Amino acid sequence: MSTTPLSRSRKRLMAAAASVALAGAIGLGAVTGGTAPVYAEAVRVEAPQAPGFADVVQQVSPAVVSVQVKARIDPAADRGMSPFSNEQGFDDLPDNHPLKRFFRQFGQDGNGNQDRPRFNRRDGSQKPRPVAQGSGFFISEDGYLVTNNHVVSDGTAYTVVANDGKEYDAKLIGTDPRTDLAVLKVDASTKFTYVGFADDAKVRVGDWVVAVGNPFGLGGTVTAGIVSARGRDIGAGPYDDFLQIDAAVNRGNSGGPAFNLNGEVVGINTAIFSPSGGNVGIAFAIPASTAKQVVQDLMKSGSVQRGWLGVEIQPVTADVAESLGLKNEKGALVASAQDAGPAKQAGIAAGDIITGVNGQDVGSPKELSRLIAGITPGKSIDVTVWRNGKAETLKVNLGEIPGGDKKASADQPSSPAEPSTLADLGLTVTRSEDGKGLVITDVDPSSDAADRGIQAGDVITAVNAVEVQSASDVTKALDQAEKAGRKAVLFQISREDSNRFVALPLNQG
């Protein structure tokens, strides 16, 4: 098809218009006389005055430090096998053997160990070697600083590196493995910039946080994010109550602070969730309220004294609450009260649900643990329990938490030859040799009991707080619960040397 002059002119006009539009878009002037374009002044847009983090970072950075930890390593224990060596090594080979020459050439002895100097002091003693590094921050102008226990736990010498590059020797004041906190002290004539703790009760999900620390040994590094969640339990210890943040936190950030926009420490970065080992936007920080109390105790005495109740506890599920006539699922179910413990002496027993301490509601076992831990040993407290369908208040004189858990051993009773069947529950049981409870010999894999973790070898010691010694005792307890309109029955289960409660739904026909 031929093109008419009119259509060609129209195409040229359209191309010229597109050129002018493009020139305007990129800041070019009009085209004159077929010569090169004339540049006009570029457009400049005034940026909105959005809040930033620079002012906060400038104020708090001098208080944040890198913590370098060193330890004396036993040369024998520090040896590692070369991938080319065997368990016997190459000591039996001739000195001119090619493999021995290979290891000497690459700095290893005949057993695959690095041939590097370990003793560089005249008296032959070993110089501490770096084993870890993390972060920390000053909390006083005279040199007290906070970090994580896991950063300093293997150390014998500690060096603090300030953000201006100055290095200071530090000494360990105290540690608390249960909350993963530690306090160091730098003795110097310098007055250090320090930061304070925030009231984390005012921290809300969605608030900004700024993390400052020493990731991968890089020194003062700043990242920002928000508080993603509160009250996280990650299984790190009995007092888990972490803040979850999405600011980038990596190895080396441990012990470093997470600040609010007022420059106050809202949390201490402690752990990350990471399938790859690097940051994926899920980090956990010890709340300021927890850290503040622990740090004060460590500065005062080098250790933390916690109240001790002496109970094993478990959560109150919907089935447990239903079986005991409790309106909600709050509280801590006592699985057992330890012998000679404060709780048992005060009359607290297995099957009780602790719902309050000194008038403060207890929502979960973790909350009970934190409440008791925050009370000084020796003090008398009021403990509210739910028992036999009503609330009671008992006076308890708290003890001091023992250094280690002492558990009595017990032999598993053998099963007599004639078991009994509890068909509605999917259980087969037999009387224990000592006459205390019923040994479960078989569990129907499709039963509610199996779904709730009950297994052969477990011992049923009580049903709805009534001790049982035969299958008929269990049947009687089930009938009584059904007449009372209950939808579930509470079984006390003993396994090895521990107790727990399991609520099983009643068969409704």
Short mmCIF file of C-alpha atoms in Angstrom, two decimals:
data_model
loop_
_atom_site.label_atom_id
_atom_site.label_comp_id
_atom_site.label_asym_id
_atom_site.label_seq_id
_atom_site.Cartn_x
_atom_site.Cartn_y
_atom_site.Cartn_z
CA MET A 1 0.00 0.00 0.00
CA SER A 2 1.33 3.45 -0.94
CA THR A 3 1.66 6.23 1.61
CA THR A 4 0.12 9.60 0.78
CA PRO A 5 1.98 12.89 1.59
CA LEU A 6 -0.75 13.69 4.07
CA SER A 7 -0.14 10.52 6.06
CA ARG A 8 3.65 11.05 5.97
CA SER A 9 3.19 14.58 7.33
CA ARG A 10 0.94 13.30 10.04
CA LYS A 11 3.58 10.72 11.06
CA ARG A 12 6.29 13.40 11.19
CA LEU A 13 4.03 15.59 13.33
CA MET A 14 3.31 12.75 15.74
CA ALA A 15 7.02 11.88 16.01
CA ALA A 16 7.84 15.52 16.75
CA ALA A 17 5.17 15.69 19.45
CA ALA A 18 6.56 12.51 21.07
CA SER A 19 10.06 14.03 21.00
CA VAL A 20 8.89 17.21 22.70
CA ALA A 21 7.02 15.18 25.36
CA LEU A 22 10.11 13.07 25.98
CA ALA A 23 12.32 16.16 26.16
CA GLY A 24 10.03 17.66 28.77
CA ALA A 25 10.03 14.47 30.77
CA ILE A 26 13.83 14.38 30.99
CA GLY A 27 14.37 18.13 31.41
CA LEU A 28 15.45 19.03 27.84
CA GLY A 29 14.73 22.39 26.27
CA ALA A 30 13.11 22.93 22.88
CA VAL A 31 14.96 21.91 19.72
CA THR A 32 16.06 24.99 17.75
CA GLY A 33 17.12 25.15 14.17
CA GLY A 34 17.95 21.45 13.96
CA THR A 35 20.91 21.90 16.33
CA ALA A 36 21.66 20.08 19.62
CA PRO A 37 19.00 20.45 22.36
CA VAL A 38 19.36 23.17 24.93
CA TYR A 39 19.23 21.88 28.56
CA ALA A 40 16.77 23.59 30.87
CA GLU A 41 16.85 23.62 34.68
CA ALA A 42 15.95 20.19 36.14
CA VAL A 43 12.79 19.89 38.17
CA ARG A 44 13.40 19.63 41.95
CA VAL A 45 10.68 18.38 44.27
CA GLU A 46 10.81 19.26 47.98
CA ALA A 47 10.88 15.98 49.94
CA PRO A 48 8.26 15.60 52.67
CA GLN A 49 9.53 16.04 56.22
CA ALA A 50 9.28 12.39 57.28
CA PRO A 51 10.80 11.38 60.61
CA GLY A 52 14.20 9.69 60.45
CA PHE A 53 16.55 7.92 62.83
CA ALA A 54 19.73 9.96 62.42
CA ASP A 55 19.19 12.12 65.51
CA VAL A 56 18.52 9.09 67.71
CA VAL A 57 21.50 7.18 66.33
CA GLN A 58 23.81 10.14 66.84
CA GLN A 59 22.88 10.37 70.51
CA VAL A 60 22.94 6.68 71.45
CA SER A 61 25.79 5.29 69.35
CA PRO A 62 28.58 6.32 71.77
CA ALA A 63 26.94 4.13 74.43
CA VAL A 64 26.96 0.98 72.26
CA VAL A 65 30.11 -1.15 72.20
CA SER A 66 31.55 -4.29 70.69
CA VAL A 67 32.40 -7.02 73.19
CA GLN A 68 35.36 -9.27 72.38
CA VAL A 69 35.70 -12.42 74.48
CA LYS A 70 38.86 -14.46 74.87
CA ALA A 71 39.58 -17.78 76.55
CA ARG A 72 42.56 -20.00 77.33
CA ILE A 73 42.25 -23.01 75.08
CA ASP A 74 43.74 -26.37 76.03
CA PRO A 75 46.02 -27.27 73.07
CA ALA A 76 45.13 -30.94 73.35
CA ALA A 77 41.40 -30.21 73.37
CA ASP A 78 41.71 -27.71 70.52
CA ARG A 79 43.10 -30.15 68.00
CA GLY A 80 41.01 -30.87 64.96
CA MET A 81 41.36 -33.72 62.50
CA SER A 82 42.36 -32.92 58.95
CA PRO A 83 40.08 -34.33 56.27
CA PHE A 84 43.14 -36.11 54.90
CA SER A 85 44.16 -37.78 58.17
CA ASN A 86 42.97 -40.90 59.95
CA GLU A 87 42.38 -41.66 63.63
CA GLN A 88 45.90 -42.99 64.09
CA GLY A 89 47.59 -40.04 62.42
CA PHE A 90 50.83 -40.28 60.46
CA ASP A 91 53.36 -40.54 63.28
CA ASP A 92 54.42 -43.97 62.07
CA LEU A 93 55.29 -42.70 58.60
CA PRO A 94 58.90 -41.80 57.70
CA ASP A 95 59.86 -38.15 58.01
CA ASN A 96 60.37 -37.89 54.24
CA HIS A 97 56.98 -39.41 53.44
CA PRO A 98 54.98 -37.27 50.92
CA LEU A 99 51.99 -36.96 53.26
CA LYS A 100 54.13 -35.62 56.10
CA ARG A 101 55.76 -33.15 53.72
CA PHE A 102 52.26 -32.11 52.57
CA PHE A 103 51.06 -31.33 56.10
CA ARG A 104 54.27 -29.47 56.98
CA GLN A 105 53.97 -27.43 53.79
CA PHE A 106 50.43 -26.31 54.66
CA GLY A 107 51.12 -25.61 58.31
CA GLN A 108 49.91 -28.85 59.89
CA ASP A 109 51.63 -31.56 61.88
CA GLY A 110 51.40 -35.24 61.07
CA ASN A 111 48.08 -35.61 62.86
CA GLY A 112 46.22 -32.93 60.92
CA ASN A 113 46.60 -30.25 63.64
CA GLN A 114 47.37 -26.67 62.76
CA ASP A 115 51.03 -25.99 63.51
CA ARG A 116 50.68 -22.50 64.95
CA PRO A 117 52.33 -21.00 68.02
CA ARG A 118 50.17 -21.28 71.15
CA PHE A 119 52.56 -20.10 73.85
CA ASN A 120 54.03 -16.65 73.44
CA ARG A 121 54.89 -15.72 77.03
CA ARG A 122 58.25 -16.21 78.65
CA ASP A 123 56.82 -18.33 81.43
CA GLY A 124 55.22 -20.66 78.90
CA SER A 125 51.65 -19.68 79.84
CA GLN A 126 49.06 -19.47 77.14
CA LYS A 127 47.73 -16.18 75.86
CA PRO A 128 43.91 -15.97 75.71
CA ARG A 129 42.58 -16.37 72.21
CA PRO A 130 39.42 -14.83 70.77
CA VAL A 131 36.47 -17.20 71.02
CA ALA A 132 33.43 -14.94 70.60
CA GLN A 133 32.29 -11.42 69.96
CA GLY A 134 29.02 -9.66 70.47
CA SER A 135 27.54 -6.31 71.42
CA GLY A 136 26.73 -4.42 74.58
CA PHE A 137 25.86 -0.99 75.92
CA PHE A 138 26.81 1.22 78.85
CA ILE A 139 24.17 1.82 81.51
CA SER A 140 26.26 4.09 83.76
CA GLU A 141 28.92 6.72 83.24
CA ASP A 142 31.36 4.79 85.48
CA GLY A 143 31.56 1.85 83.08
CA TYR A 144 28.87 -0.74 83.84
CA LEU A 145 27.61 -2.35 80.65
CA VAL A 146 25.08 -5.02 79.68
CA THR A 147 25.42 -7.90 77.23
CA ASN A 148 24.20 -11.49 76.81
CA ASN A 149 25.34 -14.35 79.00
CA HIS A 150 25.92 -16.53 75.94
CA VAL A 151 28.38 -13.94 74.63
CA VAL A 152 30.63 -14.05 77.71
CA SER A 153 29.95 -17.53 79.13
CA ASP A 154 33.13 -19.21 77.83
CA GLY A 155 35.44 -16.24 78.37
CA THR A 156 38.34 -15.55 80.70
CA ALA A 157 39.20 -12.08 79.38
CA TYR A 158 36.99 -9.35 77.94
CA THR A 159 37.72 -6.34 75.74
CA VAL A 160 35.24 -3.57 75.04
CA VAL A 161 35.61 -1.55 71.84
CA ALA A 162 33.82 1.80 71.80
CA ASN A 163 32.40 3.34 68.64
CA ASP A 164 35.41 5.68 68.41
CA GLY A 165 37.73 2.66 68.23
CA LYS A 166 39.14 2.89 71.76
CA GLU A 167 39.62 -0.43 73.54
CA TYR A 168 39.11 -1.08 77.24
CA ASP A 169 39.67 -4.14 79.39
CA ALA A 170 36.54 -5.22 81.26
CA LYS A 171 35.82 -7.57 84.13
CA LEU A 172 32.81 -9.81 84.56
CA ILE A 173 30.50 -8.68 87.38
CA GLY A 174 27.86 -11.39 87.11
CA THR A 175 25.72 -13.52 84.82
CA ASP A 176 22.19 -14.91 84.81
CA PRO A 177 21.86 -17.86 82.43
CA ARG A 178 18.11 -18.13 83.00
CA THR A 179 17.48 -14.79 81.29
CA ASP A 180 20.71 -14.83 79.23
CA LEU A 181 21.98 -11.55 80.70
CA ALA A 182 25.42 -10.48 81.91
CA VAL A 183 27.04 -7.34 83.34
CA LEU A 184 30.63 -6.22 82.66
CA LYS A 185 32.55 -3.32 84.21
CA VAL A 186 35.19 -1.09 82.63
CA ASP A 187 37.47 0.64 85.12
CA ALA A 188 38.71 3.84 83.50
CA SER A 189 38.91 7.53 84.24
CA THR A 190 36.64 8.21 81.28
CA LYS A 191 33.02 9.19 81.85
CA PHE A 192 31.11 7.03 79.41
CA THR A 193 27.99 7.97 77.49
CA TYR A 194 25.23 5.70 78.72
CA VAL A 195 21.59 4.92 78.01
CA GLY A 196 18.60 4.01 80.14
CA PHE A 197 15.80 1.47 79.98
CA ALA A 198 12.34 2.30 78.65
CA ASP A 199 9.02 1.44 80.24
CA ASP A 200 8.26 -1.47 77.94
CA ALA A 201 4.68 -1.65 79.23
CA LYS A 202 4.08 1.28 76.87
CA VAL A 203 5.63 -0.49 73.87
CA ARG A 204 3.03 -1.32 71.25
CA VAL A 205 3.13 -3.67 68.30
CA GLY A 206 3.99 -1.48 65.32
CA ASP A 207 6.26 0.96 67.20
CA TRP A 208 9.58 1.83 65.57
CA VAL A 209 12.77 0.32 66.96
CA VAL A 210 16.42 0.97 66.08
CA ALA A 211 18.96 -1.81 66.64
CA VAL A 212 22.62 -0.89 67.08
CA GLY A 213 25.33 -3.52 67.34
CA ASN A 214 28.31 -5.42 66.00
CA PRO A 215 27.03 -7.88 63.36
CA PHE A 216 29.74 -10.18 61.97
CA GLY A 217 32.36 -8.07 63.75
CA LEU A 218 31.72 -5.04 61.54
CA GLY A 219 31.32 -2.64 64.46
CA GLY A 220 28.69 0.06 64.95
CA THR A 221 25.92 -0.94 62.56
CA VAL A 222 22.40 0.48 62.65
CA THR A 223 19.21 -1.18 61.43
CA ALA A 224 15.59 -0.18 61.89
CA GLY A 225 12.23 -1.93 62.02
CA ILE A 226 9.12 -2.27 64.12
CA VAL A 227 7.94 -4.30 67.08
CA SER A 228 6.29 -7.28 65.40
CA ALA A 229 4.88 -9.01 68.50
CA ARG A 230 5.06 -9.13 72.28
CA GLY A 231 5.24 -11.96 74.80
CA ARG A 232 6.97 -14.47 72.55
CA ASP A 233 7.92 -17.82 74.10
CA ILE A 234 10.73 -19.39 72.06
CA GLY A 235 11.66 -22.13 74.50
CA ALA A 236 14.87 -20.42 75.59
CA GLY A 237 14.11 -20.57 79.32
CA PRO A 238 11.48 -20.51 82.06
CA TYR A 239 11.02 -16.73 81.87
CA ASP A 240 10.56 -16.26 78.12
CA ASP A 241 8.69 -13.04 77.36
CA PHE A 242 10.48 -11.74 74.28
CA LEU A 243 9.73 -8.78 72.07
CA GLN A 244 9.77 -9.81 68.42
CA ILE A 245 11.23 -7.20 66.07
CA ASP A 246 11.90 -7.13 62.34
CA ALA A 247 14.98 -4.88 62.42
CA ALA A 248 17.89 -6.75 60.82
CA VAL A 249 19.75 -8.65 63.55
CA ASN A 250 22.60 -11.04 62.78
CA ARG A 251 25.40 -12.90 64.52
CA GLY A 252 27.35 -10.43 66.59
CA ASN A 253 24.27 -8.35 67.42
CA SER A 254 23.74 -10.46 70.57
CA GLY A 255 23.72 -8.26 73.66
CA GLY A 256 23.11 -5.09 71.69
CA PRO A 257 20.21 -2.71 72.38
CA ALA A 258 16.99 -2.04 70.51
CA PHE A 259 16.01 1.61 71.03
CA ASN A 260 12.74 3.48 70.76
CA LEU A 261 12.69 6.87 69.07
CA ASN A 262 13.41 8.55 72.43
CA GLY A 263 16.77 6.78 72.64
CA GLU A 264 15.64 4.42 75.43
CA VAL A 265 16.41 0.70 75.45
CA VAL A 266 13.21 -1.27 74.93
CA GLY A 267 14.95 -4.63 74.53
CA ILE A 268 18.25 -6.50 74.34
CA ASN A 269 18.76 -8.40 71.09
CA THR A 270 19.29 -12.05 71.97
CA ALA A 271 18.12 -14.51 69.32
CA ILE A 272 16.98 -14.78 65.74
CA PHE A 273 14.80 -17.23 63.87
CA SER A 274 16.67 -18.17 60.73
CA PRO A 275 16.66 -21.32 58.61
CA SER A 276 19.75 -20.01 56.80
CA GLY A 277 21.70 -18.54 59.73
CA GLY A 278 21.21 -14.96 58.51
CA ASN A 279 18.56 -12.33 59.06
CA VAL A 280 15.06 -13.15 57.79
CA GLY A 281 13.25 -10.39 59.67
CA ILE A 282 12.45 -12.28 62.88
CA ALA A 283 14.53 -11.34 65.92
CA PHE A 284 13.86 -11.58 69.64
CA ALA A 285 14.80 -9.10 72.36
CA ILE A 286 14.67 -9.39 76.15
CA PRO A 287 12.18 -6.75 77.36
CA ALA A 288 13.55 -3.79 79.29
CA SER A 289 11.43 -4.59 82.36
CA THR A 290 13.04 -8.03 82.69
CA ALA A 291 16.53 -6.77 81.98
CA LYS A 292 16.33 -3.82 84.36
CA GLN A 293 15.56 -5.95 87.43
CA VAL A 294 18.15 -8.61 86.61
CA VAL A 295 20.85 -6.05 85.86
CA GLN A 296 20.24 -4.28 89.17
CA ASP A 297 20.65 -7.57 91.04
CA LEU A 298 23.84 -8.45 89.14
CA MET A 299 25.37 -5.04 89.83
CA LYS A 300 24.47 -5.36 93.50
CA SER A 301 25.56 -8.91 94.29
CA GLY A 302 26.81 -10.54 91.10
CA SER A 303 23.89 -13.00 91.06
CA VAL A 304 20.10 -13.11 90.98
CA GLN A 305 17.99 -14.42 93.85
CA ARG A 306 14.58 -15.65 92.85
CA GLY A 307 11.59 -16.80 94.81
CA TRP A 308 10.77 -20.50 94.69
CA LEU A 309 7.30 -22.03 94.97
CA GLY A 310 8.25 -25.66 94.42
CA VAL A 311 5.62 -26.84 91.94
CA GLU A 312 5.52 -28.44 88.52
CA ILE A 313 2.91 -26.67 86.42
CA GLN A 314 1.23 -26.93 83.04
CA PRO A 315 -1.22 -24.84 80.99
CA VAL A 316 -4.97 -24.82 81.57
CA THR A 317 -6.62 -25.98 78.35
CA ALA A 318 -10.29 -25.70 77.46
CA ASP A 319 -10.81 -29.35 78.35
CA VAL A 320 -9.03 -28.94 81.69
CA ALA A 321 -11.13 -25.88 82.54
CA GLU A 322 -14.31 -27.73 81.59
CA SER A 323 -13.40 -30.77 83.66
CA LEU A 324 -12.82 -28.65 86.78
CA GLY A 325 -15.73 -26.27 86.34
CA LEU A 326 -13.53 -23.24 85.61
CA LYS A 327 -15.11 -20.52 83.48
CA ASN A 328 -11.96 -19.63 81.51
CA GLU A 329 -8.64 -21.15 80.46
CA LYS A 330 -6.41 -18.93 82.60
CA GLY A 331 -4.10 -19.99 85.39
CA ALA A 332 -1.46 -22.66 85.99
CA LEU A 333 -2.40 -26.26 86.71
CA VAL A 334 -0.26 -27.83 89.45
CA ALA A 335 1.01 -31.18 88.17
CA SER A 336 2.85 -31.90 91.42
CA ALA A 337 4.07 -30.12 94.55
CA GLN A 338 7.65 -30.97 95.43
CA ASP A 339 8.41 -32.57 98.77
CA ALA A 340 9.63 -30.07 101.37
CA GLY A 341 8.79 -27.24 98.96
CA PRO A 342 7.00 -24.04 100.06
CA ALA A 343 3.84 -24.89 98.10
CA LYS A 344 3.39 -28.34 99.61
CA GLN A 345 4.02 -27.02 103.11
CA ALA A 346 1.27 -24.45 102.53
CA GLY A 347 -1.20 -27.10 101.37
CA ILE A 348 -1.03 -26.65 97.59
CA ALA A 349 -1.54 -30.02 95.90
CA ALA A 350 -1.61 -31.63 92.48
CA GLY A 351 -4.79 -30.72 90.64
CA ASP A 352 -5.04 -27.21 92.06
CA ILE A 353 -5.12 -24.36 89.56
CA ILE A 354 -3.17 -21.29 90.65
CA THR A 355 -5.16 -18.27 89.47
CA GLY A 356 -3.56 -15.39 91.40
CA VAL A 357 -0.54 -14.20 93.40
CA ASN A 358 -0.94 -11.30 95.85
CA GLY A 359 -4.16 -10.26 94.13
CA GLN A 360 -2.62 -10.26 90.66
CA ASP A 361 -4.23 -12.57 88.12
CA VAL A 362 -2.15 -15.42 86.71
CA GLY A 363 -2.87 -16.01 83.05
CA SER A 364 -0.42 -18.83 82.26
CA PRO A 365 2.39 -20.97 83.71
CA LYS A 366 4.99 -18.59 82.25
CA GLU A 367 3.32 -15.64 83.94
CA LEU A 368 3.31 -17.49 87.28
CA SER A 369 7.01 -18.29 86.89
CA ARG A 370 7.85 -14.64 86.20
CA LEU A 371 5.72 -13.39 89.10
CA ILE A 372 7.31 -15.77 91.62
CA ALA A 373 10.81 -15.12 90.29
CA GLY A 374 10.35 -11.40 90.84
CA ILE A 375 9.62 -11.81 94.56
CA THR A 376 12.41 -11.93 97.11
CA PRO A 377 12.91 -15.34 98.74
CA GLY A 378 11.57 -15.53 102.30
CA LYS A 379 8.58 -13.29 101.70
CA SER A 380 5.05 -14.43 102.49
CA ILE A 381 2.62 -14.26 99.60
CA ASP A 382 -1.08 -14.96 99.02
CA VAL A 383 -1.68 -17.66 96.42
CA THR A 384 -5.21 -18.09 95.07
CA VAL A 385 -6.10 -21.59 93.88
CA TRP A 386 -9.17 -23.13 92.25
CA ARG A 387 -10.06 -26.34 94.11
CA ASN A 388 -13.22 -28.44 94.26
CA GLY A 389 -15.17 -25.93 92.23
CA LYS A 390 -14.31 -22.84 94.30
CA ALA A 391 -11.46 -20.40 94.94
CA GLU A 392 -9.27 -20.55 98.04
CA THR A 393 -6.39 -18.33 99.21
CA LEU A 394 -3.34 -19.86 100.89
CA LYS A 395 -0.37 -18.21 102.62
CA VAL A 396 2.99 -19.35 101.21
CA ASN A 397 6.46 -18.48 102.50
CA LEU A 398 8.62 -18.46 99.39
CA GLY A 399 11.94 -20.26 99.38
CA GLU A 400 15.02 -19.58 97.27
CA ILE A 401 15.26 -21.39 93.96
CA PRO A 402 17.65 -24.35 94.28
CA GLY A 403 20.83 -24.43 92.26
CA GLY A 404 19.84 -27.64 90.53
CA ASP A 405 16.84 -29.83 90.11
CA LYS A 406 16.89 -32.87 92.38
CA LYS A 407 14.56 -35.59 91.22
CA ALA A 408 13.93 -38.91 92.90
CA SER A 409 14.27 -41.97 90.72
CA ALA A 410 11.52 -44.59 90.53
CA ASP A 411 11.43 -47.99 88.92
CA GLN A 412 8.62 -48.57 86.44
CA PRO A 413 6.24 -51.15 87.90
CA SER A 414 5.73 -54.30 85.92
CA SER A 415 2.27 -55.22 84.64
CA PRO A 416 0.27 -58.07 86.10
CA ALA A 417 -1.19 -60.61 83.73
CA GLU A 418 -4.85 -59.58 83.77
CA PRO A 419 -5.51 -56.11 82.32
CA SER A 420 -8.86 -54.29 82.31
CA THR A 421 -10.35 -52.39 79.41
CA LEU A 422 -11.73 -48.84 79.52
CA ALA A 423 -13.37 -49.03 76.11
CA ASP A 424 -14.84 -45.51 76.10
CA LEU A 425 -11.37 -44.07 76.62
CA GLY A 426 -9.47 -46.42 74.33
CA LEU A 427 -7.27 -47.58 77.21
CA THR A 428 -6.24 -50.90 78.64
CA VAL A 429 -5.01 -50.71 82.25
CA THR A 430 -3.82 -52.89 85.07
CA ARG A 431 -3.18 -52.25 88.73
CA SER A 432 0.35 -51.16 89.61
CA GLU A 433 2.53 -53.37 91.80
CA ASP A 434 2.61 -50.82 94.63
CA GLY A 435 -1.18 -50.37 94.47
CA LYS A 436 -0.87 -46.67 93.66
CA GLY A 437 -2.60 -46.07 90.38
CA LEU A 438 -3.22 -47.94 87.15
CA VAL A 439 -0.55 -48.77 84.62
CA ILE A 440 -1.63 -48.22 81.01
CA THR A 441 -0.71 -51.29 78.98
CA ASP A 442 -2.27 -50.35 75.65
CA VAL A 443 -3.66 -47.23 73.94
CA ASP A 444 -6.01 -47.25 70.95
CA PRO A 445 -4.13 -45.14 68.34
CA SER A 446 -7.42 -43.62 67.13
CA SER A 447 -8.51 -42.50 70.62
CA ASP A 448 -8.52 -39.05 72.20
CA ALA A 449 -6.04 -40.41 74.76
CA ALA A 450 -3.53 -41.17 71.99
CA ASP A 451 -4.09 -37.74 70.43
CA ARG A 452 -3.22 -36.15 73.78
CA GLY A 453 0.04 -38.03 74.16
CA ILE A 454 -0.95 -40.76 76.60
CA GLN A 455 1.06 -43.89 75.96
CA ALA A 456 1.67 -47.39 77.27
CA GLY A 457 3.68 -47.33 80.49
CA ASP A 458 2.02 -44.17 81.81
CA VAL A 459 0.37 -44.47 85.22
CA ILE A 460 -3.09 -43.02 85.98
CA THR A 461 -2.84 -41.87 89.61
CA ALA A 462 -6.05 -39.86 89.92
CA VAL A 463 -9.21 -38.91 88.03
CA ASN A 464 -10.81 -35.54 88.84
CA ALA A 465 -8.53 -35.27 91.90
CA VAL A 466 -9.70 -38.68 93.26
CA GLU A 467 -7.05 -41.40 93.57
CA VAL A 468 -7.75 -44.56 91.58
CA GLN A 469 -6.62 -48.12 92.20
CA SER A 470 -8.86 -50.06 89.81
CA ALA A 471 -10.72 -49.71 86.53
CA SER A 472 -13.97 -49.47 88.49
CA ASP A 473 -12.63 -46.37 90.26
CA VAL A 474 -12.12 -44.74 86.87
CA THR A 475 -15.61 -45.76 85.69
CA LYS A 476 -17.14 -44.33 88.85
CA ALA A 477 -15.33 -40.99 88.34
CA LEU A 478 -16.59 -40.88 84.74
CA ASP A 479 -20.17 -41.47 85.85
CA GLN A 480 -19.96 -38.73 88.47
CA ALA A 481 -18.59 -36.25 85.94
CA GLU A 482 -21.34 -37.10 83.48
CA LYS A 483 -24.05 -36.60 86.13
CA ALA A 484 -22.52 -33.22 86.97
CA GLY A 485 -22.87 -32.18 83.32
CA ARG A 486 -19.12 -32.13 82.61
CA LYS A 487 -17.92 -32.68 79.07
CA ALA A 488 -14.39 -33.74 80.05
CA VAL A 489 -12.60 -35.56 82.85
CA LEU A 490 -9.17 -34.69 84.24
CA PHE A 491 -6.64 -37.52 84.46
CA GLN A 492 -3.45 -37.21 86.48
CA ILE A 493 -0.72 -39.08 84.58
CA SER A 494 2.66 -40.12 85.95
CA ARG A 495 5.50 -40.89 83.59
CA GLU A 496 8.91 -41.85 85.02
CA ASP A 497 9.50 -39.15 87.66
CA SER A 498 7.14 -36.43 86.42
CA ASN A 499 3.40 -35.71 86.59
CA ARG A 500 1.00 -33.99 84.24
CA PHE A 501 -2.74 -33.62 83.77
CA VAL A 502 -4.65 -34.62 80.66
CA ALA A 503 -8.31 -33.78 80.08
CA LEU A 504 -10.19 -36.47 78.14
CA PRO A 505 -13.64 -35.77 76.67
CA LEU A 506 -16.51 -37.91 77.93
CA ASN A 507 -18.10 -40.30 75.45
CA GLN A 508 -21.46 -38.68 74.66
CA GLY A 509 -22.87 -41.81 73.05
#
